[in-house]
Coordinates of N, CA and C and ligand atoms in Angstrom, one line a residue:
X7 N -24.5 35.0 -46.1 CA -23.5 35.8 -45.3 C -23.8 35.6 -43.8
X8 N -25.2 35.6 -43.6 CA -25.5 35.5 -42.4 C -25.1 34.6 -41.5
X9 N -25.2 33.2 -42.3 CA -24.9 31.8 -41.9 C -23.5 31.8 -41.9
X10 N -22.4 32.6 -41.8 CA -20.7 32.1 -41.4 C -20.5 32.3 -40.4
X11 N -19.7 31.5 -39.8 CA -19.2 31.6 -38.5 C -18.5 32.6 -38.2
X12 N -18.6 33.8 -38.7 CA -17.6 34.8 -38.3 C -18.4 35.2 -37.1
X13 N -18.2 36.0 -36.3 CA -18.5 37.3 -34.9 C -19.8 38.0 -35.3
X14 N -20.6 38.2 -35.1 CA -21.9 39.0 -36.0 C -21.5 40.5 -35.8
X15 N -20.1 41.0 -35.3 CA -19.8 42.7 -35.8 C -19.0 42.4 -37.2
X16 N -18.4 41.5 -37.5 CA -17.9 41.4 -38.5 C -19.0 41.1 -39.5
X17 N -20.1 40.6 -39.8 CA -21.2 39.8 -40.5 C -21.7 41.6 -41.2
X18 N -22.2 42.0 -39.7 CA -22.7 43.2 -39.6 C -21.9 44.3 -40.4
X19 N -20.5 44.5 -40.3 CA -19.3 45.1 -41.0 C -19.1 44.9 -42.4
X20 N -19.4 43.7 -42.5 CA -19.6 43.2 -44.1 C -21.0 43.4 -45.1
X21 N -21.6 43.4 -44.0 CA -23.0 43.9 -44.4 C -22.8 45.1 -45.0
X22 N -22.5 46.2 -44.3 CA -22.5 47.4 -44.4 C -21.3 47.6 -46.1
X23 N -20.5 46.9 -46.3 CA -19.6 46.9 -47.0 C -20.4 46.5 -48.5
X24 N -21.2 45.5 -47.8 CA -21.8 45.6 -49.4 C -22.4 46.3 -50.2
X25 N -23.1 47.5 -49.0 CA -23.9 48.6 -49.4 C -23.1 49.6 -49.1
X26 N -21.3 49.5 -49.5 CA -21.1 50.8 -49.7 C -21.1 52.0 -48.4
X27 N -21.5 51.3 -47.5 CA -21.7 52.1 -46.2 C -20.2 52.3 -45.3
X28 N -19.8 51.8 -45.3 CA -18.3 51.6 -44.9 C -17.9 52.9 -44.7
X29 N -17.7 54.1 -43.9 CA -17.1 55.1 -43.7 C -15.8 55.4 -44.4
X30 N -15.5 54.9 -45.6 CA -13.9 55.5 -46.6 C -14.2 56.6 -46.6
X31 N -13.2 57.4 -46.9 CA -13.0 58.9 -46.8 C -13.7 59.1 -48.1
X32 N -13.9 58.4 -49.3 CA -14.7 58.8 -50.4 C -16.3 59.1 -49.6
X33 N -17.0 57.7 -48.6 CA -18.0 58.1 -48.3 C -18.0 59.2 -47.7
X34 N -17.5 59.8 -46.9 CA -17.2 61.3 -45.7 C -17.5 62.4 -46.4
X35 N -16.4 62.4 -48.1 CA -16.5 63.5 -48.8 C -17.9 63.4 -49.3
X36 N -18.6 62.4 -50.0 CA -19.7 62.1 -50.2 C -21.2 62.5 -49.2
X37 N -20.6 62.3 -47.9 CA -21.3 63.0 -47.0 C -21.1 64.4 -46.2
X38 N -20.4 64.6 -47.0 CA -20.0 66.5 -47.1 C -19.3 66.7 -45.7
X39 N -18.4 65.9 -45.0 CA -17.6 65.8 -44.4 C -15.8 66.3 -44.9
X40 N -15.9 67.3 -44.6 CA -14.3 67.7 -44.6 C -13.3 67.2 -44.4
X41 N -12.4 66.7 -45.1 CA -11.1 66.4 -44.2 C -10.1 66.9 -45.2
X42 N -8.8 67.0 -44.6 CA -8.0 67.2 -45.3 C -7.2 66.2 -46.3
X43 N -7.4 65.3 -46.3 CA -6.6 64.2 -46.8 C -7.7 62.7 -47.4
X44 N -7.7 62.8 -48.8 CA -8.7 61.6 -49.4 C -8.4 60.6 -50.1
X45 N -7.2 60.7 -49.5 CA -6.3 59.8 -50.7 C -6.0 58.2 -49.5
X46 N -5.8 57.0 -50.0 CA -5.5 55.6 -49.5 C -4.4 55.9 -49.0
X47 N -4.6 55.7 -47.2 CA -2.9 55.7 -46.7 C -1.9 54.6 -46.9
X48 N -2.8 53.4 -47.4 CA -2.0 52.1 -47.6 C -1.4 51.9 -48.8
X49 N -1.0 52.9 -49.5 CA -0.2 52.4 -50.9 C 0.1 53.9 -51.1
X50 N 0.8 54.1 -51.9 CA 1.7 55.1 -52.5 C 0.9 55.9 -53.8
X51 N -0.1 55.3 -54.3 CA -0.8 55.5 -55.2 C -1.3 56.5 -55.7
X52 N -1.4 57.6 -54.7 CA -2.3 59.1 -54.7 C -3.7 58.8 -55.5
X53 N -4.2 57.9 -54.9 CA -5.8 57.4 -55.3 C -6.6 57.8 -54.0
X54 N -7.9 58.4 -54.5 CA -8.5 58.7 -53.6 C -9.5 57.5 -53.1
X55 N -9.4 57.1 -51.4 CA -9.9 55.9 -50.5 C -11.0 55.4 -50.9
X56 N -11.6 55.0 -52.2 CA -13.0 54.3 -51.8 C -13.3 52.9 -51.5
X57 N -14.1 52.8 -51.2 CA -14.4 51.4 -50.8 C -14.0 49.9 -52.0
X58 N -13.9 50.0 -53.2 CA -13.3 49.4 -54.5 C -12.0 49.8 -54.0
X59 N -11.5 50.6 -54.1 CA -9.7 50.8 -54.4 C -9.7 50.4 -53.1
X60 N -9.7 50.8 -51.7 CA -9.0 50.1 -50.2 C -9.4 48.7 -50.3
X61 N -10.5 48.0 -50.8 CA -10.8 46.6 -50.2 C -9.6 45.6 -51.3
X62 N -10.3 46.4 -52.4 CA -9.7 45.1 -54.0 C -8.7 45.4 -55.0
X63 N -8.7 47.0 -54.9 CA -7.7 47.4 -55.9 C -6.6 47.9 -55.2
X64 N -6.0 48.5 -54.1 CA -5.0 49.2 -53.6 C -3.9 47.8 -53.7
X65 N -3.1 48.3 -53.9 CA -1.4 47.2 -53.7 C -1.7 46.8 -52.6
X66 N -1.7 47.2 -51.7 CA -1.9 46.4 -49.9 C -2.7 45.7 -50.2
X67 N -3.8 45.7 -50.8 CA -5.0 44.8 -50.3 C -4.5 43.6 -51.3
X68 N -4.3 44.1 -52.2 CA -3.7 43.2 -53.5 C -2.5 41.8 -52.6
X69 N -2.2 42.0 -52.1 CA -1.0 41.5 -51.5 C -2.0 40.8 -50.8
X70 N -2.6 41.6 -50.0 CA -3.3 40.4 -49.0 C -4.2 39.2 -49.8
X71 N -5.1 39.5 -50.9 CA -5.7 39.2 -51.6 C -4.8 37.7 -52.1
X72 N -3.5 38.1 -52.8 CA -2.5 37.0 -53.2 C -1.9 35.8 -52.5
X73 N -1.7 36.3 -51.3 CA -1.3 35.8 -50.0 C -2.3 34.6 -50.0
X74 N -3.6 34.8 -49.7 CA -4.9 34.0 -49.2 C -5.3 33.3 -50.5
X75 N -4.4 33.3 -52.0 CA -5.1 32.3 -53.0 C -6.8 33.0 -53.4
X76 N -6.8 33.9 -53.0 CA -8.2 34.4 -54.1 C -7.2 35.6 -54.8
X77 N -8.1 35.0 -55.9 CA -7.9 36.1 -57.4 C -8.8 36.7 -57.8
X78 N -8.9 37.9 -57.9 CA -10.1 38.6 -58.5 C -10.0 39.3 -59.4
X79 N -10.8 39.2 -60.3 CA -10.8 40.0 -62.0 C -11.3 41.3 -61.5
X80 N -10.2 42.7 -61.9 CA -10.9 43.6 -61.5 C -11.6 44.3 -62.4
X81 N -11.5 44.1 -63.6 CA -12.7 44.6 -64.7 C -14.0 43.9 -64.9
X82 N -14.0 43.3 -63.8 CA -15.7 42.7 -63.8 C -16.7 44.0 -62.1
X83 N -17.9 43.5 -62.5 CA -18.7 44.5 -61.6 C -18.3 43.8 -59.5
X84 N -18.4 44.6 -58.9 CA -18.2 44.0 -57.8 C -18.6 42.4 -57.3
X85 N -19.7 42.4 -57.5 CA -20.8 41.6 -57.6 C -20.0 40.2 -57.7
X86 N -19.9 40.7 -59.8 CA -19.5 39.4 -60.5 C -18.0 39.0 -59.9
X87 N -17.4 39.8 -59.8 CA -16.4 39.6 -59.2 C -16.0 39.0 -58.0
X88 N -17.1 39.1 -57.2 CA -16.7 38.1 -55.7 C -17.1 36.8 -56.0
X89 N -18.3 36.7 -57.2 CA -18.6 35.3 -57.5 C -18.1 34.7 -58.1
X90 N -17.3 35.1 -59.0 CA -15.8 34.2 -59.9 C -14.9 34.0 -58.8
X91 N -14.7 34.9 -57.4 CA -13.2 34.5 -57.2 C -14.1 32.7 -56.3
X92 N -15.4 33.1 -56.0 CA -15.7 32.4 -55.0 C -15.8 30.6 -55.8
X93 N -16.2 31.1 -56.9 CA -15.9 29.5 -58.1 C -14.1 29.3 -57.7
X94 N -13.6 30.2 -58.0 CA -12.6 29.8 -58.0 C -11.4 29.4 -56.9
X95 N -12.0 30.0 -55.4 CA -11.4 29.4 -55.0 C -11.7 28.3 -54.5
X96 N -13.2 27.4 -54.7 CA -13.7 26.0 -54.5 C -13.2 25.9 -53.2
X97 N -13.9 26.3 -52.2 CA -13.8 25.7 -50.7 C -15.2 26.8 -50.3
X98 N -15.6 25.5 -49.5 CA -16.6 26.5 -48.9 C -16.2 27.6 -47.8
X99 N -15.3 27.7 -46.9 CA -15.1 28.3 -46.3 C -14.3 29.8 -46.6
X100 N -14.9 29.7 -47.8 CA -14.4 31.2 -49.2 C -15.0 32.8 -48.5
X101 N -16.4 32.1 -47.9 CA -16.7 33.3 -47.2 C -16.2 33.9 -45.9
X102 N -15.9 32.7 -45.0 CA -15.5 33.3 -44.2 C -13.8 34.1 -44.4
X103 N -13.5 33.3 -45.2 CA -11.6 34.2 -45.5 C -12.1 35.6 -46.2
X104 N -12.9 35.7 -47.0 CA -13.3 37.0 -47.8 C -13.6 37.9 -46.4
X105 N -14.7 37.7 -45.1 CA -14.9 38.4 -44.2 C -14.6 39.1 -43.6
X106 N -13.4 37.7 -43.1 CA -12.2 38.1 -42.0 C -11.2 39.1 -42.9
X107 N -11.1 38.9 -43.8 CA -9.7 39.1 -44.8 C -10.4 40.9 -44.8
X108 N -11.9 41.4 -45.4 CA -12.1 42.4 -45.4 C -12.2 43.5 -43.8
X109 N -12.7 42.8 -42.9 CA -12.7 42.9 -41.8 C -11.4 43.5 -41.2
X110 N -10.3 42.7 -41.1 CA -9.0 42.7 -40.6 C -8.3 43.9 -41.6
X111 N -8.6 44.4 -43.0 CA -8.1 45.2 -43.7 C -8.5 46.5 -43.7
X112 N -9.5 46.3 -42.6 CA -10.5 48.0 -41.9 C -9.9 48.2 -41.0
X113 N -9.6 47.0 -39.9 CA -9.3 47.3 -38.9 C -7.6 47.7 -39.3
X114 N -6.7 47.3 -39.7 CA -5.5 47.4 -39.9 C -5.5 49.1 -40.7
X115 N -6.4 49.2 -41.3 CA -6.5 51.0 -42.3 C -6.1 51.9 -41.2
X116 N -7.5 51.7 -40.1 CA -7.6 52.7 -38.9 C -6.6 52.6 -38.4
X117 N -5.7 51.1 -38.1 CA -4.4 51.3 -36.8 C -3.7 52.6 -38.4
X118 N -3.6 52.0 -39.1 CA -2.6 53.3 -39.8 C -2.8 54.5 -40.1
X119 N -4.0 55.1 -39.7 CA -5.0 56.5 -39.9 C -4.5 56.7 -38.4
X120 N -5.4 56.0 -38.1 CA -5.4 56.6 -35.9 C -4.1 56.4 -35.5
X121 N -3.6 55.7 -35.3 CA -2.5 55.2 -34.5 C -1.3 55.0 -35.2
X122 N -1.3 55.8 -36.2 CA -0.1 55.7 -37.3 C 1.1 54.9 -37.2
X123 N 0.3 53.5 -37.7 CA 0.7 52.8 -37.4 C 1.7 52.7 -38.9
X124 N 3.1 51.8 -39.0 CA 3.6 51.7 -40.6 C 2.7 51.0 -41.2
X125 N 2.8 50.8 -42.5 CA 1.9 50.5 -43.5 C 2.8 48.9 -43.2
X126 N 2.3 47.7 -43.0 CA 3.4 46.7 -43.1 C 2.6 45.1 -43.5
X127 N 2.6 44.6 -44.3 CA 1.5 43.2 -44.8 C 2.1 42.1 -43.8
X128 N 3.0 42.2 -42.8 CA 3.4 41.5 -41.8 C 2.6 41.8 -40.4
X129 N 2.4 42.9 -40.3 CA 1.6 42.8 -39.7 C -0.2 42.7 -39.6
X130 N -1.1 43.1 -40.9 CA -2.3 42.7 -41.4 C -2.4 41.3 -41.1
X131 N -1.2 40.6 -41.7 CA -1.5 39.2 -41.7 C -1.4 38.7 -40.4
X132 N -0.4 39.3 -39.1 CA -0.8 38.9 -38.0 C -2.5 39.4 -37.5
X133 N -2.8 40.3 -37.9 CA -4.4 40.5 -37.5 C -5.0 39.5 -38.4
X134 N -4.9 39.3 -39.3 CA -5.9 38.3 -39.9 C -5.7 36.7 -39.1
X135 N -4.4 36.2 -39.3 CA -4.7 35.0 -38.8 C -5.1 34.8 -37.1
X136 N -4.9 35.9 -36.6 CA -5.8 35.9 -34.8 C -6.8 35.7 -35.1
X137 N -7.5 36.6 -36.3 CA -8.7 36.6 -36.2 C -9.7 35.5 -37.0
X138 N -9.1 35.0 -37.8 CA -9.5 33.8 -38.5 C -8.9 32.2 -37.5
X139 N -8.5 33.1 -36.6 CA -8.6 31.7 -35.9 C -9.6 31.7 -35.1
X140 N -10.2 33.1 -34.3 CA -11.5 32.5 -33.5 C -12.5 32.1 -34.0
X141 N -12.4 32.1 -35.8 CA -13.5 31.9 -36.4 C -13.9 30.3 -35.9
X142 N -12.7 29.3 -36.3 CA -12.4 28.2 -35.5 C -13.7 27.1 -34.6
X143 N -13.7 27.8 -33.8 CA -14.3 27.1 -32.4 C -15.9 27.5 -32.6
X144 N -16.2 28.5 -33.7 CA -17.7 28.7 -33.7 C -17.9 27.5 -34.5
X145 N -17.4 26.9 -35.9 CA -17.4 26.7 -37.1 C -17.9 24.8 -36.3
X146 N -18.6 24.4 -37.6 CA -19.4 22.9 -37.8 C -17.7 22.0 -38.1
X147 N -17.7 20.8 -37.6 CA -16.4 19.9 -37.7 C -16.0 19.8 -39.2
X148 N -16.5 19.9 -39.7 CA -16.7 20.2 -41.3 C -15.7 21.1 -41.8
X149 N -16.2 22.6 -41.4 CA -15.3 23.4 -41.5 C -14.5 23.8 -40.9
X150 N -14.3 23.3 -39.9 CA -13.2 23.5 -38.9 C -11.9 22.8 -39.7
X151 N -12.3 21.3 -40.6 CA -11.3 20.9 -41.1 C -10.7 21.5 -42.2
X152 N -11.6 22.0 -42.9 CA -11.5 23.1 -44.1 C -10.3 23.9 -43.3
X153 N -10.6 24.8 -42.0 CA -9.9 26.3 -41.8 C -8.5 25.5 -41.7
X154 N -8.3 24.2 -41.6 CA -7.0 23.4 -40.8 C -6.5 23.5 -42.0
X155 N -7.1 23.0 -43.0 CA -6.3 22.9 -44.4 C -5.7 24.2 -45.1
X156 N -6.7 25.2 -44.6 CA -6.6 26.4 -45.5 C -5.3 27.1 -44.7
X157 N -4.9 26.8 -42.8 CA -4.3 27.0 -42.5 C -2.8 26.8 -42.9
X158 N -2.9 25.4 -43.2 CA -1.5 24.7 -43.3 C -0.8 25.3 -45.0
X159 N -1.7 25.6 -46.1 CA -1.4 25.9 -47.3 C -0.8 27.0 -46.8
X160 N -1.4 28.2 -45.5 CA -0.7 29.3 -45.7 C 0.8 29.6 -45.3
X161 N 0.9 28.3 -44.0 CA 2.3 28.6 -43.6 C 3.7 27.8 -44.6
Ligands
LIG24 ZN1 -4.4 52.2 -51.7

């Protein structure tokens, strides 16, 4: 994880994600933080926000998930699960789309928590592809040709 060319707040952000640390309203309640409202603003679902249901299971994320060609089994453990989609989507540059892709789907939560913003997968995906483009210019020529390819499948 270390070694992607993502931004090291994102590396760092993802870090934290894998231990669950991620501020979702599940962790808040968990850390005996009050709020009024525990449920995922991104879907209609009346599911309460954890870090599983906002990243892999909510419909939004699902969409984004479909969008970008990774598939993920959601009756396998988190774990197993990021390592089948990562067989499966055969490119190395699987980590950095997973990063950006998680990354951009925090940032896009808050515009809709803070800045009540509409819930809209037109707009996530304009945050994603900004931000999977500066990945770009850090990245080895290698993968830079990769992100060109992965680009062009998406438009
Ligand atoms: Zn949801």
């Amino acid at each position: 994880m270390w070694k992607s060319c993502c931004k090291s707040r994102i590396k760092f952000f993802f870090w934290l994600l894998l231990r669950d640390r991620i501020n979702t309203r599940n962790l808040l309640r968990r850390k005996t933080r009050t709020l009024d409202f525990y449920n995922c603003e991104l879907c209609a679902q009346d599911v309460e926000e954890t870090l599983l249901h906002l990243f892999f299971e909510c419909s939004f994320s699902q969409n984004c998930w479909h969008y970008l060609g990774i598939h993920r089994n959601l009756n396998l453990q988190p774990d197993a699960m990021l390592l089948q989609a990562r067989e499966n989507f055969q490119s190395r540059i699987f980590r950095e789309i997973l990063m950006v892709a998680c990354w951009t789907l925090w940032c896009y939560r808050n515009r809709v928590i803070f800045d009540e913003a509409p819930t809209s997968f037109g707009a996530w995906k304009h945050l994603f592809l900004e931000e999977i483009m500066l990945v770009r210019p850090r990245a080895k020529p290698s993968v830079q040709s990769r992100l060109d390819l992965f680009f062009n499948s998406l438009l």
